[in-house]
Tab-separated table of C-alpha atoms in Angstrom:
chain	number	residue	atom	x	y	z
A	1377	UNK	CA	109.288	114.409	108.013
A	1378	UNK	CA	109.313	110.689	107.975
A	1379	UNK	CA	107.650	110.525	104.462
A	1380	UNK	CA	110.656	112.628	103.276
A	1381	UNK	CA	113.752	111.486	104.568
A	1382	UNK	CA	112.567	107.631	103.679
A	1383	UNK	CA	111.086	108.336	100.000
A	1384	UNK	CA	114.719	110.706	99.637
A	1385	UNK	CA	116.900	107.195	101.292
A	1386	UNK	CA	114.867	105.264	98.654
A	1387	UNK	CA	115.874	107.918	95.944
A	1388	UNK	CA	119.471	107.087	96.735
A	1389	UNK	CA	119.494	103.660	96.970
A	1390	UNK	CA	118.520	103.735	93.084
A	1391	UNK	CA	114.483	102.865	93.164
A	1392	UNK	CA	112.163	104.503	90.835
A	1393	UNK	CA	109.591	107.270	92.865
A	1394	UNK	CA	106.807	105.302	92.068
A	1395	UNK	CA	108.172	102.331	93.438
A	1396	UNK	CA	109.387	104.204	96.615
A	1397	UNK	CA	105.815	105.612	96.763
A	1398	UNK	CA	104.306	102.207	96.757
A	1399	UNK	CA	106.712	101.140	99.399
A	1400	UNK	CA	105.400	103.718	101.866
A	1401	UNK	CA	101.906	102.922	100.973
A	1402	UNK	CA	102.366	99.415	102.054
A	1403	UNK	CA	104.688	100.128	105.289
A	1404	UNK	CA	102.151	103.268	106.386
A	1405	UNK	CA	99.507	101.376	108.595
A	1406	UNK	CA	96.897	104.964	108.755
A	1407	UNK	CA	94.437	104.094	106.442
A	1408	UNK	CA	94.251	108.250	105.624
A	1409	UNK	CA	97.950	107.773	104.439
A	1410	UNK	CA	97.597	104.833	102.480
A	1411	UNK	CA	94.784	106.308	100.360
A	1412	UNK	CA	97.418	109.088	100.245
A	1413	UNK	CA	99.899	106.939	99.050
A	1414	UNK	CA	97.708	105.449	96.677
A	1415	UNK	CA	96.502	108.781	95.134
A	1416	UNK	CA	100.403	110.012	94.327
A	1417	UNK	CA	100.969	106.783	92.642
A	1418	UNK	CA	98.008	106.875	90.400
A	1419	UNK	CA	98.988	110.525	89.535
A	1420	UNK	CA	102.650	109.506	89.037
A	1421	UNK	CA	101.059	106.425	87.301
A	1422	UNK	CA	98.975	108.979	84.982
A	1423	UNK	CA	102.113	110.288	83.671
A	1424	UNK	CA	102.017	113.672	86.111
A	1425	UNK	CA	104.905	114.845	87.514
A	1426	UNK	CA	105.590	114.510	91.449
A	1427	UNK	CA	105.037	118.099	92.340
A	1428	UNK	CA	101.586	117.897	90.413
A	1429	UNK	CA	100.906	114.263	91.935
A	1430	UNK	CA	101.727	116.027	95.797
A	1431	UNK	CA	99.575	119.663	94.407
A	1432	UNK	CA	96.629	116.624	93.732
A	1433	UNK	CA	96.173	116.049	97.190
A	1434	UNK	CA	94.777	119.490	98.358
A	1435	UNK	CA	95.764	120.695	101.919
A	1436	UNK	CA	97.924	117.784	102.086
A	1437	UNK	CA	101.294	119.100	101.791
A	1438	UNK	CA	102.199	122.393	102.163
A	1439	UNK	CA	103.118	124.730	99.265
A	1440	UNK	CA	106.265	125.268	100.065
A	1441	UNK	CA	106.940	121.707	99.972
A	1442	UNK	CA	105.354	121.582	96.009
A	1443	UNK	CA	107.294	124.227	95.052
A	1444	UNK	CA	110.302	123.029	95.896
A	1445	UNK	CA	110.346	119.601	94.689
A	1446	UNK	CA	108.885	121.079	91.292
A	1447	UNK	CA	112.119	123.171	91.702
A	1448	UNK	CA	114.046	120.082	92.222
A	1449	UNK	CA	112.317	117.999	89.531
A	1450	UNK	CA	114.201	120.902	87.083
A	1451	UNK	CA	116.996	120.544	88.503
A	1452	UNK	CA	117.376	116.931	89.037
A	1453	UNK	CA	118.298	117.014	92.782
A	1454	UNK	CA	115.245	115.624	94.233
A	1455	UNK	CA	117.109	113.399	96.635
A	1456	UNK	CA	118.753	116.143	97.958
A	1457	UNK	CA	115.941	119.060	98.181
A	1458	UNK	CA	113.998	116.054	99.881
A	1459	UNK	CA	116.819	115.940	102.540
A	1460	UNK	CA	116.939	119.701	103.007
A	1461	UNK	CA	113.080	119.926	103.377
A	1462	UNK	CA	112.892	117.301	106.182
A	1463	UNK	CA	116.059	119.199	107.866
A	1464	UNK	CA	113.227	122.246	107.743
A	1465	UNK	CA	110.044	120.574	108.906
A	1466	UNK	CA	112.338	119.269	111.618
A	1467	UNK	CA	113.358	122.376	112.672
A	1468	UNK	CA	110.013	123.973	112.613
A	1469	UNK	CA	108.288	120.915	114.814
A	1470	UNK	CA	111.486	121.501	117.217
A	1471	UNK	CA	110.913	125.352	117.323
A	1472	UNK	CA	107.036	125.233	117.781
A	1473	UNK	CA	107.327	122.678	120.718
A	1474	UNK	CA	109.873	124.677	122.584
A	1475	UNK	CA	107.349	127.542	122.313
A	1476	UNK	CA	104.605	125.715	123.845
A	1477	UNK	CA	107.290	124.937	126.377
A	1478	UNK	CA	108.183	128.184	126.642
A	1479	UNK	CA	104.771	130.183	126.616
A	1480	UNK	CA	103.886	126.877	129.734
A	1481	UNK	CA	105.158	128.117	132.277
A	1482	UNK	CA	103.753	131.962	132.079
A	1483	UNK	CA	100.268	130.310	131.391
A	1484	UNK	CA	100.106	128.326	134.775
A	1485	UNK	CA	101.662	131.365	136.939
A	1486	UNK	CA	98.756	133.599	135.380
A	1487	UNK	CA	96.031	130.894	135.789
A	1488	UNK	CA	97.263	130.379	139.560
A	1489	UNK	CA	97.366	133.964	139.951
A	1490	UNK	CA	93.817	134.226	138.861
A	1491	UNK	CA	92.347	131.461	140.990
A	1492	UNK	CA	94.572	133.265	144.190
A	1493	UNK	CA	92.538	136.628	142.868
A	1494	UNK	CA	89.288	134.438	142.691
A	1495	UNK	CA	90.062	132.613	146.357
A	1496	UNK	CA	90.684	136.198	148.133
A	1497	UNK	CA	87.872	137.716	146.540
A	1498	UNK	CA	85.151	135.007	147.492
A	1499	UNK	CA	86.499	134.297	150.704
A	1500	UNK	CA	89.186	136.308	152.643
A	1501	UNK	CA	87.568	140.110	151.425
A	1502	UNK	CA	84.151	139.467	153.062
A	1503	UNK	CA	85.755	138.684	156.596
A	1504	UNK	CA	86.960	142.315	156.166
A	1505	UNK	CA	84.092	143.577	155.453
A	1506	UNK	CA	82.627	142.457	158.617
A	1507	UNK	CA	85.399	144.379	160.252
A	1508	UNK	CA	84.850	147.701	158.178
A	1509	UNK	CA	81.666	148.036	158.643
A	1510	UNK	CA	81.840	147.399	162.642
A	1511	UNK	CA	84.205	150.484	162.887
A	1512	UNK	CA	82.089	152.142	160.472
A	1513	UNK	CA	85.201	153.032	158.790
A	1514	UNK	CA	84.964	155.308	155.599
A	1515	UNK	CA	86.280	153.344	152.504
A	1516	UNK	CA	88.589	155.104	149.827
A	1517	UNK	CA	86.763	154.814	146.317
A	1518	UNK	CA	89.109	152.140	145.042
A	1519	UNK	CA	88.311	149.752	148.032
A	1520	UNK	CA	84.710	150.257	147.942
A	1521	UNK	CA	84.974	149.105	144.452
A	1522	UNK	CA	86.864	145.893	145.054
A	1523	UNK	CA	84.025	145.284	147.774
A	1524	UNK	CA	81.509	145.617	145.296
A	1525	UNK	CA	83.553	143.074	142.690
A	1526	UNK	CA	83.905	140.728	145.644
A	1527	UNK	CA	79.978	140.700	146.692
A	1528	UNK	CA	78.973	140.414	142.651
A	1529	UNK	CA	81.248	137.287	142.396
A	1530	UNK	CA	79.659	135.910	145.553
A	1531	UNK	CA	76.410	136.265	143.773
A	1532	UNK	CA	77.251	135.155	140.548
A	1533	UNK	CA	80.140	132.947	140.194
A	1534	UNK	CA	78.702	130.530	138.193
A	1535	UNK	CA	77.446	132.921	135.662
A	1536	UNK	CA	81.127	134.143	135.376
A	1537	UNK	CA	82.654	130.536	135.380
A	1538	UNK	CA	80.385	129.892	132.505
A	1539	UNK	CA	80.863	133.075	130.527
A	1540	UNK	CA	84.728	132.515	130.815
A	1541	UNK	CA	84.164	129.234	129.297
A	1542	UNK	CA	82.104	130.511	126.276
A	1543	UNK	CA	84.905	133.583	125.951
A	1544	UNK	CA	87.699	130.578	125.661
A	1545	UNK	CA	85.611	128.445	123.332
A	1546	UNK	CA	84.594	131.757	121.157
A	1547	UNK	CA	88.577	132.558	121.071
A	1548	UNK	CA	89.624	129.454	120.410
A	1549	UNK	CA	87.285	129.137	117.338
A	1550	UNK	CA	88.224	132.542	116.520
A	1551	UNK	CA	91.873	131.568	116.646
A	1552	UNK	CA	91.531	128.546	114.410
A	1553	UNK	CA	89.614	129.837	111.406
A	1554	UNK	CA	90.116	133.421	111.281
A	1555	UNK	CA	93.632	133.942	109.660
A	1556	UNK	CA	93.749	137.813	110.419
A	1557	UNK	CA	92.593	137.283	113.951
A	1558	UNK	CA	95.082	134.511	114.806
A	1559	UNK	CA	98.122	136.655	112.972
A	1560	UNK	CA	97.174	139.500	115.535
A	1561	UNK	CA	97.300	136.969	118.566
A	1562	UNK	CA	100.372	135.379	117.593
C-alpha cells in the first residue's frame, strides 16, 4: 500500500518511474525491499515495461496488481490506477483484520468452554462417582459413557494434550499449503 500511493504521489509530481523507483529503493531500509527495488529498476533500466519489471519479481506482487498497471500502461493513467489499487489493498487489509477481530471472540468462548469441559471432567465427575457407586445407583447409558470419557482422560491426559497439539500443527500446515483444503475451511 505504501509502495503505491508514494511511487503514484511521485507520478504526479512529474518524476520519471525509474527515478521514483530509485527513490523508494533508497528511503526502504528492509534489505528484501531494496533488492526489490533494485531488481524493477534494472528491468525498467533494460528497456521492459513496468508491468513486466513487477511480473519479474515472482510471488512478489500479486497478479491482479500486474494486470492492472499493464492495463494502465495502455491507457496512460498509471497515476491514477496506482491510487485506485492502494484504495483496494487498503480495503482488503481493513476487511481481513476486522475478521480476525470478529472470528476472536467466538475462538476464546469455545477454547474456555473446552477447558470448563476438560476441568469438570478431570475433577468434579469423579466426586460423583464416589457417590453413585455408594448408592449403587443404576446409570442411564449416556452417563455411564461420560464416566468412562472422564476415567480415560484421567488416565491419559497427556496423550490427548499432545495429540491435540499434533492435530493443530497438522491443520495448520494443511491450511497453509493445500489451496483446496484451506478454500473448504474458509
Amino acid at each position: 500500500i505504501f509502495f503505491l500511493t508514494q511511487l503514484s504521489t511521485f507520478l504526479k509530481s512529474g518524476l520519471p518511474l525509474l527515478d521514483s523507483i530509485k527513490i523508494l529503493e533508497k528511503q526502504t531500509k528492509k534489505k528484501v525491499q531494496k533488492n526489490l527495488f533494485k531488481s524493477i529498476a534494472y528491468e525498467l533500466t533494460m528497456g521492459e515495461n513496468f508491468s513486466e519489471a513487477l511480473e519479474k519479481q515472482g510471488e512478489s506482487f500479486p497478479k491482479l496488481l500486474v494486470n492492472m498497471i499493464r492495463s494502465a500502461e495502455l491507457a496512460g493513467n498509471l497515476p491514477e490506477i496506482l491510487d485506485d489499487m492502494s484504495v483496494y489493498y487498503e480495503e482488503i487489509e481493513k476487511t481481513r483484520k476486522q475478521m480476525k477481530s470478529a472470528m476472536t471472540y467466538p475462538l476464546v468462548i469455545f477454547v474456555f468452554a473446552i477447558i470448563v469441559i476438560v476441568f469438570i471432567m478431570l475433577f468434579v465427575l469423579p466426586e460423583f462417582v464416589g457417590i453413585y457407586s455408594e448408592m449403587e445407583a443404576d446409570l442411564p447409558g449416556i452417563t455411564n459413557f461420560v464416566i468412562k470419557l472422564s476415567h480415560f482422560l484421567q488416565k491419559n491426559i497427556i496423550y490427548v494434550i499432545l495429540a491435540v497439539i499434533v492435530i493443530i500443527i497438522i491443520l495448520n500446515a494443511l491450511y497453509k499449503s493445500v489451496k483446496v483444503f484451506r478454500t473448504m475451511v474458509q
